[in-house]
PDB file of N, CA and C in Angstrom:
ATOM      1  N   MET A   1     -34.667 -19.004  23.062  1.00  0.00           N
ATOM      2  CA  MET A   1     -34.044 -17.815  22.512  1.00  0.00           C
ATOM      3  C   MET A   1     -32.583 -17.715  22.939  1.00  0.00           C
ATOM      4  N   MET A   2     -32.305 -18.002  24.212  1.00  0.00           N
ATOM      5  CA  MET A   2     -30.936 -17.928  24.712  1.00  0.00           C
ATOM      6  C   MET A   2     -30.045 -18.921  23.981  1.00  0.00           C
ATOM      7  N   ILE A   3     -30.566 -20.102  23.717  1.00  0.00           N
ATOM      8  CA  ILE A   3     -29.784 -21.120  23.014  1.00  0.00           C
ATOM      9  C   ILE A   3     -29.453 -20.656  21.606  1.00  0.00           C
ATOM     10  N   GLN A   4     -30.422 -20.065  20.925  1.00  0.00           N
ATOM     11  CA  GLN A   4     -30.171 -19.557  19.575  1.00  0.00           C
ATOM     12  C   GLN A   4     -29.115 -18.462  19.603  1.00  0.00           C
ATOM     13  N   LEU A   5     -29.162 -17.593  20.603  1.00  0.00           N
ATOM     14  CA  LEU A   5     -28.165 -16.538  20.746  1.00  0.00           C
ATOM     15  C   LEU A   5     -26.797 -17.149  20.978  1.00  0.00           C
ATOM     16  N   LEU A   6     -26.729 -18.146  21.837  1.00  0.00           N
ATOM     17  CA  LEU A   6     -25.467 -18.808  22.129  1.00  0.00           C
ATOM     18  C   LEU A   6     -24.900 -19.479  20.886  1.00  0.00           C
ATOM     19  N   LEU A   7     -25.730 -20.244  20.188  1.00  0.00           N
ATOM     20  CA  LEU A   7     -25.257 -20.932  18.983  1.00  0.00           C
ATOM     21  C   LEU A   7     -24.833 -19.946  17.903  1.00  0.00           C
ATOM     22  N   SER A   8     -25.610 -18.889  17.704  1.00  0.00           N
ATOM     23  CA  SER A   8     -25.235 -17.918  16.675  1.00  0.00           C
ATOM     24  C   SER A   8     -23.969 -17.168  17.068  1.00  0.00           C
ATOM     25  N   SER A   9     -23.779 -16.929  18.363  1.00  0.00           N
ATOM     26  CA  SER A   9     -22.554 -16.283  18.826  1.00  0.00           C
ATOM     27  C   SER A   9     -21.348 -17.158  18.558  1.00  0.00           C
ATOM     28  N   ILE A  10     -21.494 -18.440  18.861  1.00  0.00           N
ATOM     29  CA  ILE A  10     -20.401 -19.379  18.637  1.00  0.00           C
ATOM     30  C   ILE A  10     -20.053 -19.427  17.159  1.00  0.00           C
ATOM     31  N   MET A  11     -21.060 -19.553  16.328  1.00  0.00           N
ATOM     32  CA  MET A  11     -20.820 -19.656  14.892  1.00  0.00           C
ATOM     33  C   MET A  11     -20.221 -18.375  14.337  1.00  0.00           C
ATOM     34  N   SER A  12     -20.755 -17.230  14.734  1.00  0.00           N
ATOM     35  CA  SER A  12     -20.251 -15.978  14.172  1.00  0.00           C
ATOM     36  C   SER A  12     -18.818 -15.731  14.614  1.00  0.00           C
ATOM     37  N   CYS A  13     -18.501 -16.072  15.839  1.00  0.00           N
ATOM     38  CA  CYS A  13     -17.134 -15.879  16.313  1.00  0.00           C
ATOM     39  C   CYS A  13     -16.181 -16.844  15.635  1.00  0.00           C
ATOM     40  N   THR A  14     -16.591 -18.067  15.483  1.00  0.00           N
ATOM     41  CA  THR A  14     -15.739 -19.069  14.840  1.00  0.00           C
ATOM     42  C   THR A  14     -15.521 -18.726  13.383  1.00  0.00           C
ATOM     43  N   LEU A  15     -16.599 -18.442  12.686  1.00  0.00           N
ATOM     44  CA  LEU A  15     -16.465 -18.170  11.260  1.00  0.00           C
ATOM     45  C   LEU A  15     -15.785 -16.836  11.001  1.00  0.00           C
ATOM     46  N   ALA A  16     -15.927 -15.909  11.904  1.00  0.00           N
ATOM     47  CA  ALA A  16     -15.294 -14.610  11.709  1.00  0.00           C
ATOM     48  C   ALA A  16     -13.784 -14.696  11.845  1.00  0.00           C
ATOM     49  N   THR A  17     -13.287 -15.708  12.556  1.00  0.00           N
ATOM     50  CA  THR A  17     -11.851 -15.809  12.763  1.00  0.00           C
ATOM     51  C   THR A  17     -11.181 -16.810  11.818  1.00  0.00           C
ATOM     52  N   ALA A  18     -11.937 -17.471  10.985  1.00  0.00           N
ATOM     53  CA  ALA A  18     -11.330 -18.415  10.043  1.00  0.00           C
ATOM     54  C   ALA A  18     -10.477 -17.637   9.056  1.00  0.00           C
ATOM     55  N   GLU A  19      -9.285 -18.128   8.823  1.00  0.00           N
ATOM     56  CA  GLU A  19      -8.360 -17.396   7.977  1.00  0.00           C
ATOM     57  C   GLU A  19      -8.472 -17.739   6.497  1.00  0.00           C
ATOM     58  N   TYR A  20      -8.898 -18.937   6.197  1.00  0.00           N
ATOM     59  CA  TYR A  20      -8.945 -19.378   4.815  1.00  0.00           C
ATOM     60  C   TYR A  20     -10.312 -19.971   4.507  1.00  0.00           C
ATOM     61  N   PRO A  21     -10.741 -19.903   3.244  1.00  0.00           N
ATOM     62  CA  PRO A  21     -12.035 -20.511   2.896  1.00  0.00           C
ATOM     63  C   PRO A  21     -12.131 -21.974   3.287  1.00  0.00           C
ATOM     64  N   SER A  22     -11.029 -22.699   3.237  1.00  0.00           N
ATOM     65  CA  SER A  22     -11.069 -24.116   3.622  1.00  0.00           C
ATOM     66  C   SER A  22     -11.389 -24.270   5.104  1.00  0.00           C
ATOM     67  N   ASP A  23     -11.038 -23.267   5.916  1.00  0.00           N
ATOM     68  CA  ASP A  23     -11.372 -23.331   7.343  1.00  0.00           C
ATOM     69  C   ASP A  23     -12.885 -23.384   7.536  1.00  0.00           C
ATOM     70  N   TYR A  24     -13.616 -22.586   6.764  1.00  0.00           N
ATOM     71  CA  TYR A  24     -15.075 -22.595   6.861  1.00  0.00           C
ATOM     72  C   TYR A  24     -15.616 -23.968   6.485  1.00  0.00           C
ATOM     73  N   THR A  25     -15.123 -24.500   5.391  1.00  0.00           N
ATOM     74  CA  THR A  25     -15.582 -25.803   4.915  1.00  0.00           C
ATOM     75  C   THR A  25     -15.266 -26.887   5.940  1.00  0.00           C
ATOM     76  N   ASN A  26     -14.055 -26.865   6.466  1.00  0.00           N
ATOM     77  CA  ASN A  26     -13.677 -27.859   7.469  1.00  0.00           C
ATOM     78  C   ASN A  26     -14.557 -27.767   8.702  1.00  0.00           C
ATOM     79  N   TYR A  27     -14.861 -26.554   9.135  1.00  0.00           N
ATOM     80  CA  TYR A  27     -15.697 -26.387  10.324  1.00  0.00           C
ATOM     81  C   TYR A  27     -17.120 -26.862  10.052  1.00  0.00           C
ATOM     82  N   ILE A  28     -17.672 -26.480   8.927  1.00  0.00           N
ATOM     83  CA  ILE A  28     -19.032 -26.899   8.567  1.00  0.00           C
ATOM     84  C   ILE A  28     -19.097 -28.414   8.451  1.00  0.00           C
ATOM     85  N   ASN A  29     -18.114 -29.010   7.802  1.00  0.00           N
ATOM     86  CA  ASN A  29     -18.082 -30.463   7.675  1.00  0.00           C
ATOM     87  C   ASN A  29     -17.933 -31.135   9.031  1.00  0.00           C
ATOM     88  N   CYS A  30     -17.148 -30.556   9.898  1.00  0.00           N
ATOM     89  CA  CYS A  30     -16.947 -31.118  11.237  1.00  0.00           C
ATOM     90  C   CYS A  30     -18.276 -31.196  11.978  1.00  0.00           C
ATOM     91  N   LYS A  31     -19.078 -30.155  11.895  1.00  0.00           N
ATOM     92  CA  LYS A  31     -20.346 -30.108  12.621  1.00  0.00           C
ATOM     93  C   LYS A  31     -21.364 -31.119  12.136  1.00  0.00           C
ATOM     94  N   THR A  32     -21.204 -31.642  10.936  1.00  0.00           N
ATOM     95  CA  THR A  32     -22.212 -32.537  10.387  1.00  0.00           C
ATOM     96  C   THR A  32     -21.924 -34.010  10.650  1.00  0.00           C
ATOM     97  N   VAL A  33     -20.781 -34.316  11.222  1.00  0.00           N
ATOM     98  CA  VAL A  33     -20.403 -35.708  11.437  1.00  0.00           C
ATOM     99  C   VAL A  33     -20.953 -36.186  12.784  1.00  0.00           C
ATOM    100  N   GLU A  34     -21.986 -36.986  12.725  1.00  0.00           N
ATOM    101  CA  GLU A  34     -22.694 -37.456  13.923  1.00  0.00           C
ATOM    102  C   GLU A  34     -21.816 -38.328  14.817  1.00  0.00           C
ATOM    103  N   ARG A  35     -20.923 -39.099  14.234  1.00  0.00           N
ATOM    104  CA  ARG A  35     -20.142 -40.039  15.049  1.00  0.00           C
ATOM    105  C   ARG A  35     -19.175 -39.321  15.993  1.00  0.00           C
ATOM    106  N   GLN A  36     -18.918 -38.056  15.758  1.00  0.00           N
ATOM    107  CA  GLN A  36     -18.007 -37.320  16.636  1.00  0.00           C
ATOM    108  C   GLN A  36     -18.598 -37.093  18.020  1.00  0.00           C
ATOM    109  N   ILE A  37     -19.907 -37.245  18.125  1.00  0.00           N
ATOM    110  CA  ILE A  37     -20.568 -37.055  19.409  1.00  0.00           C
ATOM    111  C   ILE A  37     -20.039 -38.037  20.456  1.00  0.00           C
ATOM    112  N   ILE A  38     -19.630 -39.218  20.035  1.00  0.00           N
ATOM    113  CA  ILE A  38     -19.159 -40.199  21.019  1.00  0.00           C
ATOM    114  C   ILE A  38     -17.951 -39.680  21.796  1.00  0.00           C
ATOM    115  N   PHE A  39     -17.162 -38.793  21.208  1.00  0.00           N
ATOM    116  CA  PHE A  39     -15.981 -38.261  21.879  1.00  0.00           C
ATOM    117  C   PHE A  39     -16.332 -37.236  22.960  1.00  0.00           C
ATOM    118  N   VAL A  40     -17.533 -36.692  22.905  1.00  0.00           N
ATOM    119  CA  VAL A  40     -17.939 -35.664  23.871  1.00  0.00           C
ATOM    120  C   VAL A  40     -19.215 -36.059  24.607  1.00  0.00           C
ATOM    121  N   GLU A  41     -19.558 -37.316  24.533  1.00  0.00           N
ATOM    122  CA  GLU A  41     -20.807 -37.816  25.126  1.00  0.00           C
ATOM    123  C   GLU A  41     -20.904 -37.513  26.619  1.00  0.00           C
ATOM    124  N   HIS A  42     -19.783 -37.459  27.307  1.00  0.00           N
ATOM    125  CA  HIS A  42     -19.798 -37.195  28.743  1.00  0.00           C
ATOM    126  C   HIS A  42     -20.335 -35.797  29.081  1.00  0.00           C
ATOM    127  N   TRP A  43     -20.430 -34.925  28.077  1.00  0.00           N
ATOM    128  CA  TRP A  43     -20.995 -33.578  28.288  1.00  0.00           C
ATOM    129  C   TRP A  43     -22.513 -33.558  28.088  1.00  0.00           C
ATOM    130  N   ARG A  44     -23.094 -34.662  27.624  1.00  0.00           N
ATOM    131  CA  ARG A  44     -24.531 -34.693  27.323  1.00  0.00           C
ATOM    132  C   ARG A  44     -25.415 -34.250  28.496  1.00  0.00           C
ATOM    133  N   PRO A  45     -25.202 -34.749  29.731  1.00  0.00           N
ATOM    134  CA  PRO A  45     -26.092 -34.316  30.817  1.00  0.00           C
ATOM    135  C   PRO A  45     -26.104 -32.793  31.004  1.00  0.00           C
ATOM    136  N   LEU A  46     -24.954 -32.166  30.910  1.00  0.00           N
ATOM    137  CA  LEU A  46     -24.897 -30.708  31.040  1.00  0.00           C
ATOM    138  C   LEU A  46     -25.628 -30.027  29.891  1.00  0.00           C
ATOM    139  N   ILE A  47     -25.372 -30.473  28.683  1.00  0.00           N
ATOM    140  CA  ILE A  47     -25.996 -29.872  27.502  1.00  0.00           C
ATOM    141  C   ILE A  47     -27.504 -30.060  27.551  1.00  0.00           C
ATOM    142  N   GLU A  48     -27.966 -31.218  27.968  1.00  0.00           N
ATOM    143  CA  GLU A  48     -29.409 -31.465  28.055  1.00  0.00           C
ATOM    144  C   GLU A  48     -30.091 -30.545  29.070  1.00  0.00           C
ATOM    145  N   THR A  49     -29.344 -30.078  30.036  1.00  0.00           N
ATOM    146  CA  THR A  49     -29.894 -29.161  31.033  1.00  0.00           C
ATOM    147  C   THR A  49     -30.220 -27.795  30.429  1.00  0.00           C
ATOM    148  N   TYR A  50     -29.416 -27.346  29.479  1.00  0.00           N
ATOM    149  CA  TYR A  50     -29.542 -25.977  28.976  1.00  0.00           C
ATOM    150  C   TYR A  50     -30.034 -25.845  27.544  1.00  0.00           C
ATOM    151  N   PHE A  51     -30.071 -26.943  26.809  1.00  0.00           N
ATOM    152  CA  PHE A  51     -30.467 -26.882  25.411  1.00  0.00           C
ATOM    153  C   PHE A  51     -31.788 -27.615  25.193  1.00  0.00           C
ATOM    154  N   GLU A  52     -32.511 -27.165  24.194  1.00  0.00           N
ATOM    155  CA  GLU A  52     -33.712 -27.882  23.772  1.00  0.00           C
ATOM    156  C   GLU A  52     -33.283 -29.254  23.243  1.00  0.00           C
ATOM    157  N   GLU A  53     -34.152 -30.229  23.383  1.00  0.00           N
ATOM    158  CA  GLU A  53     -33.828 -31.596  22.972  1.00  0.00           C
ATOM    159  C   GLU A  53     -33.324 -31.671  21.530  1.00  0.00           C
ATOM    160  N   GLU A  54     -33.959 -30.918  20.644  1.00  0.00           N
ATOM    161  CA  GLU A  54     -33.569 -30.983  19.230  1.00  0.00           C
ATOM    162  C   GLU A  54     -32.213 -30.324  18.946  1.00  0.00           C
ATOM    163  N   ASP A  55     -31.665 -29.589  19.903  1.00  0.00           N
ATOM    164  CA  ASP A  55     -30.378 -28.914  19.709  1.00  0.00           C
ATOM    165  C   ASP A  55     -29.207 -29.613  20.395  1.00  0.00           C
ATOM    166  N   VAL A  56     -29.478 -30.643  21.176  1.00  0.00           N
ATOM    167  CA  VAL A  56     -28.437 -31.289  21.973  1.00  0.00           C
ATOM    168  C   VAL A  56     -27.330 -31.872  21.104  1.00  0.00           C
ATOM    169  N   ASN A  57     -27.675 -32.656  20.108  1.00  0.00           N
ATOM    170  CA  ASN A  57     -26.628 -33.265  19.272  1.00  0.00           C
ATOM    171  C   ASN A  57     -25.838 -32.212  18.508  1.00  0.00           C
ATOM    172  N   LYS A  58     -26.500 -31.183  18.039  1.00  0.00           N
ATOM    173  CA  LYS A  58     -25.793 -30.104  17.344  1.00  0.00           C
ATOM    174  C   LYS A  58     -24.809 -29.422  18.297  1.00  0.00           C
ATOM    175  N   ALA A  59     -25.240 -29.160  19.517  1.00  0.00           N
ATOM    176  CA  ALA A  59     -24.358 -28.539  20.510  1.00  0.00           C
ATOM    177  C   ALA A  59     -23.163 -29.431  20.803  1.00  0.00           C
ATOM    178  N   LEU A  60     -23.386 -30.732  20.916  1.00  0.00           N
ATOM    179  CA  LEU A  60     -22.284 -31.664  21.166  1.00  0.00           C
ATOM    180  C   LEU A  60     -21.307 -31.693  19.995  1.00  0.00           C
ATOM    181  N   ARG A  61     -21.821 -31.627  18.782  1.00  0.00           N
ATOM    182  CA  ARG A  61     -20.927 -31.590  17.615  1.00  0.00           C
ATOM    183  C   ARG A  61     -20.103 -30.312  17.612  1.00  0.00           C
ATOM    184  N   ILE A  62     -20.709 -29.194  17.991  1.00  0.00           N
ATOM    185  CA  ILE A  62     -19.961 -27.931  18.050  1.00  0.00           C
ATOM    186  C   ILE A  62     -18.863 -28.027  19.102  1.00  0.00           C
ATOM    187  N   ILE A  63     -19.181 -28.598  20.256  1.00  0.00           N
ATOM    188  CA  ILE A  63     -18.166 -28.779  21.293  1.00  0.00           C
ATOM    189  C   ILE A  63     -17.009 -29.614  20.754  1.00  0.00           C
ATOM    190  N   TYR A  64     -17.337 -30.692  20.035  1.00  0.00           N
ATOM    191  CA  TYR A  64     -16.281 -31.523  19.465  1.00  0.00           C
ATOM    192  C   TYR A  64     -15.412 -30.709  18.506  1.00  0.00           C
ATOM    193  N   CYS A  65     -16.038 -29.981  17.619  1.00  0.00           N
ATOM    194  CA  CYS A  65     -15.292 -29.226  16.610  1.00  0.00           C
ATOM    195  C   CYS A  65     -14.461 -28.099  17.226  1.00  0.00           C
ATOM    196  N   GLU A  66     -14.962 -27.512  18.281  1.00  0.00           N
ATOM    197  CA  GLU A  66     -14.266 -26.389  18.897  1.00  0.00           C
ATOM    198  C   GLU A  66     -13.122 -26.816  19.816  1.00  0.00           C
ATOM    199  N   SER A  67     -13.352 -27.828  20.661  1.00  0.00           N
ATOM    200  CA  SER A  67     -12.364 -28.138  21.702  1.00  0.00           C
ATOM    201  C   SER A  67     -12.072 -29.619  21.870  1.00  0.00           C
ATOM    202  N   ARG A  68     -12.725 -30.452  21.064  1.00  0.00           N
ATOM    203  CA  ARG A  68     -12.628 -31.910  21.217  1.00  0.00           C
ATOM    204  C   ARG A  68     -13.089 -32.341  22.601  1.00  0.00           C
ATOM    205  N   GLY A  69     -13.897 -31.493  23.253  1.00  0.00           N
ATOM    206  CA  GLY A  69     -14.454 -31.823  24.556  1.00  0.00           C
ATOM    207  C   GLY A  69     -13.549 -31.507  25.729  1.00  0.00           C
ATOM    208  N   LYS A  70     -12.451 -30.838  25.479  1.00  0.00           N
ATOM    209  CA  LYS A  70     -11.508 -30.498  26.544  1.00  0.00           C
ATOM    210  C   LYS A  70     -11.874 -29.130  27.114  1.00  0.00           C
ATOM    211  N   GLU A  71     -12.381 -29.121  28.345  1.00  0.00           N
ATOM    212  CA  GLU A  71     -12.863 -27.870  28.936  1.00  0.00           C
ATOM    213  C   GLU A  71     -11.749 -26.872  29.222  1.00  0.00           C
ATOM    214  N   THR A  72     -10.517 -27.326  29.260  1.00  0.00           N
ATOM    215  CA  THR A  72      -9.388 -26.425  29.512  1.00  0.00           C
ATOM    216  C   THR A  72      -8.695 -25.977  28.227  1.00  0.00           C
ATOM    217  N   ALA A  73      -9.294 -26.269  27.088  1.00  0.00           N
ATOM    218  CA  ALA A  73      -8.687 -25.891  25.810  1.00  0.00           C
ATOM    219  C   ALA A  73      -8.542 -24.374  25.704  1.00  0.00           C
ATOM    220  N   VAL A  74      -7.383 -23.940  25.219  1.00  0.00           N
ATOM    221  CA  VAL A  74      -7.120 -22.517  25.007  1.00  0.00           C
ATOM    222  C   VAL A  74      -6.438 -22.371  23.655  1.00  0.00           C
ATOM    223  N   GLY A  75      -6.973 -21.474  22.853  1.00  0.00           N
ATOM    224  CA  GLY A  75      -6.352 -21.148  21.576  1.00  0.00           C
ATOM    225  C   GLY A  75      -5.936 -19.689  21.592  1.00  0.00           C
ATOM    226  N   ILE A  76      -4.722 -19.423  21.146  1.00  0.00           N
ATOM    227  CA  ILE A  76      -4.219 -18.054  21.080  1.00  0.00           C
ATOM    228  C   ILE A  76      -4.313 -17.590  19.629  1.00  0.00           C
ATOM    229  N   ASN A  77      -4.940 -16.448  19.419  1.00  0.00           N
ATOM    230  CA  ASN A  77      -5.122 -15.909  18.076  1.00  0.00           C
ATOM    231  C   ASN A  77      -4.010 -14.924  17.720  1.00  0.00           C
ATOM    232  N   LYS A  78      -3.865 -14.655  16.438  1.00  0.00           N
ATOM    233  CA  LYS A  78      -2.838 -13.735  15.966  1.00  0.00           C
ATOM    234  C   LYS A  78      -2.996 -12.340  16.545  1.00  0.00           C
ATOM    235  N   ASP A  79      -4.241 -11.951  16.874  1.00  0.00           N
ATOM    236  CA  ASP A  79      -4.462 -10.613  17.431  1.00  0.00           C
ATOM    237  C   ASP A  79      -4.263 -10.560  18.944  1.00  0.00           C
ATOM    238  N   GLY A  80      -3.804 -11.662  19.548  1.00  0.00           N
ATOM    239  CA  GLY A  80      -3.520 -11.702  20.974  1.00  0.00           C
ATOM    240  C   GLY A  80      -4.697 -12.118  21.838  1.00  0.00           C
ATOM    241  N   THR A  81      -5.888 -12.257  21.256  1.00  0.00           N
ATOM    242  CA  THR A  81      -7.030 -12.714  22.031  1.00  0.00           C
ATOM    243  C   THR A  81      -6.945 -14.226  22.209  1.00  0.00           C
ATOM    244  N   LYS A  82      -7.711 -14.725  23.179  1.00  0.00           N
ATOM    245  CA  LYS A  82      -7.724 -16.159  23.456  1.00  0.00           C
ATOM    246  C   LYS A  82      -9.119 -16.711  23.210  1.00  0.00           C
ATOM    247  N   ASP A  83      -9.168 -17.953  22.744  1.00  0.00           N
ATOM    248  CA  ASP A  83     -10.396 -18.733  22.648  1.00  0.00           C
ATOM    249  C   ASP A  83     -10.307 -19.768  23.761  1.00  0.00           C
ATOM    250  N   VAL A  84     -11.335 -19.810  24.628  1.00  0.00           N
ATOM    251  CA  VAL A  84     -11.223 -20.585  25.856  1.00  0.00           C
ATOM    252  C   VAL A  84     -12.402 -21.536  26.038  1.00  0.00           C
ATOM    253  N   GLY A  85     -12.109 -22.733  26.529  1.00  0.00           N
ATOM    254  CA  GLY A  85     -13.128 -23.666  26.983  1.00  0.00           C
ATOM    255  C   GLY A  85     -13.731 -24.543  25.908  1.00  0.00           C
ATOM    256  N   LEU A  86     -14.802 -25.229  26.307  1.00  0.00           N
ATOM    257  CA  LEU A  86     -15.498 -26.166  25.414  1.00  0.00           C
ATOM    258  C   LEU A  86     -15.931 -25.511  24.121  1.00  0.00           C
ATOM    259  N   TRP A  87     -16.455 -24.303  24.241  1.00  0.00           N
ATOM    260  CA  TRP A  87     -17.017 -23.606  23.082  1.00  0.00           C
ATOM    261  C   TRP A  87     -15.993 -22.703  22.408  1.00  0.00           C
ATOM    262  N   GLN A  88     -14.815 -22.593  23.003  1.00  0.00           N
ATOM    263  CA  GLN A  88     -13.760 -21.731  22.487  1.00  0.00           C
ATOM    264  C   GLN A  88     -14.259 -20.294  22.316  1.00  0.00           C
ATOM    265  N   PHE A  89     -14.897 -19.794  23.362  1.00  0.00           N
ATOM    266  CA  PHE A  89     -15.341 -18.396  23.352  1.00  0.00           C
ATOM    267  C   PHE A  89     -14.121 -17.496  23.359  1.00  0.00           C
ATOM    268  N   ASN A  90     -14.155 -16.520  22.509  1.00  0.00           N
ATOM    269  CA  ASN A  90     -13.089 -15.543  22.383  1.00  0.00           C
ATOM    270  C   ASN A  90     -13.263 -14.473  23.462  1.00  0.00           C
ATOM    271  N   ASP A  91     -12.153 -13.853  23.843  1.00  0.00           N
ATOM    272  CA  ASP A  91     -12.216 -12.742  24.802  1.00  0.00           C
ATOM    273  C   ASP A  91     -13.267 -11.718  24.379  1.00  0.00           C
ATOM    274  N   ASN A  92     -13.302 -11.404  23.101  1.00  0.00           N
ATOM    275  CA  ASN A  92     -14.253 -10.420  22.588  1.00  0.00           C
ATOM    276  C   ASN A  92     -15.696 -10.901  22.716  1.00  0.00           C
ATOM    277  N   THR A  93     -15.901 -12.198  22.625  1.00  0.00           N
ATOM    278  CA  THR A  93     -17.257 -12.743  22.782  1.00  0.00           C
ATOM    279  C   THR A  93     -17.736 -12.518  24.203  1.00  0.00           C
ATOM    280  N   TRP A  94     -16.876 -12.782  25.187  1.00  0.00           N
ATOM    281  CA  TRP A  94     -17.259 -12.557  26.587  1.00  0.00           C
ATOM    282  C   TRP A  94     -17.580 -11.084  26.816  1.00  0.00           C
ATOM    283  N   ASP A  95     -16.776 -10.190  26.243  1.00  0.00           N
ATOM    284  CA  ASP A  95     -17.037  -8.759  26.386  1.00  0.00           C
ATOM    285  C   ASP A  95     -18.409  -8.398  25.833  1.00  0.00           C
ATOM    286  N   TRP A  96     -18.775  -9.039  24.713  1.00  0.00           N
ATOM    287  CA  TRP A  96     -20.055  -8.760  24.067  1.00  0.00           C
ATOM    288  C   TRP A  96     -21.220  -9.377  24.837  1.00  0.00           C
ATOM    289  N   LEU A  97     -21.039 -10.599  25.357  1.00  0.00           N
ATOM    290  CA  LEU A  97     -22.123 -11.315  26.030  1.00  0.00           C
ATOM    291  C   LEU A  97     -22.364 -10.866  27.473  1.00  0.00           C
ATOM    292  N   THR A  98     -21.341 -10.429  28.150  1.00  0.00           N
ATOM    293  CA  THR A  98     -21.455 -10.112  29.571  1.00  0.00           C
ATOM    294  C   THR A  98     -22.616  -9.160  29.882  1.00  0.00           C
ATOM    295  N   PRO A  99     -22.786  -8.064  29.167  1.00  0.00           N
ATOM    296  CA  PRO A  99     -23.901  -7.174  29.503  1.00  0.00           C
ATOM    297  C   PRO A  99     -25.283  -7.765  29.180  1.00  0.00           C
ATOM    298  N   LYS A 100     -25.328  -8.780  28.323  1.00  0.00           N
ATOM    299  CA  LYS A 100     -26.601  -9.367  27.929  1.00  0.00           C
ATOM    300  C   LYS A 100     -27.050 -10.357  28.962  1.00  0.00           C
TER     301      LYS A 100
END
């Protein structure tokens, strides 16, 4: 259940901030490319610890699409919020998740 909440949070935050319809398409297409996992393979042991086996590759693809596997990645949004880390969690996402 926690994994589903995490994945849906990531998707809703990412898709909610896309500015153009092509952004949605690019993000969806990015997540479906299996070969991108090789760029973030070093995160597999961590992901396997917290995700169900059937969700590991999907989680790795999301990490690739969000941050290219760079844990220090930071994106600044037009509204002044930041997207931070592997999953590019937005400031607002942390505010929403913290009490849960």
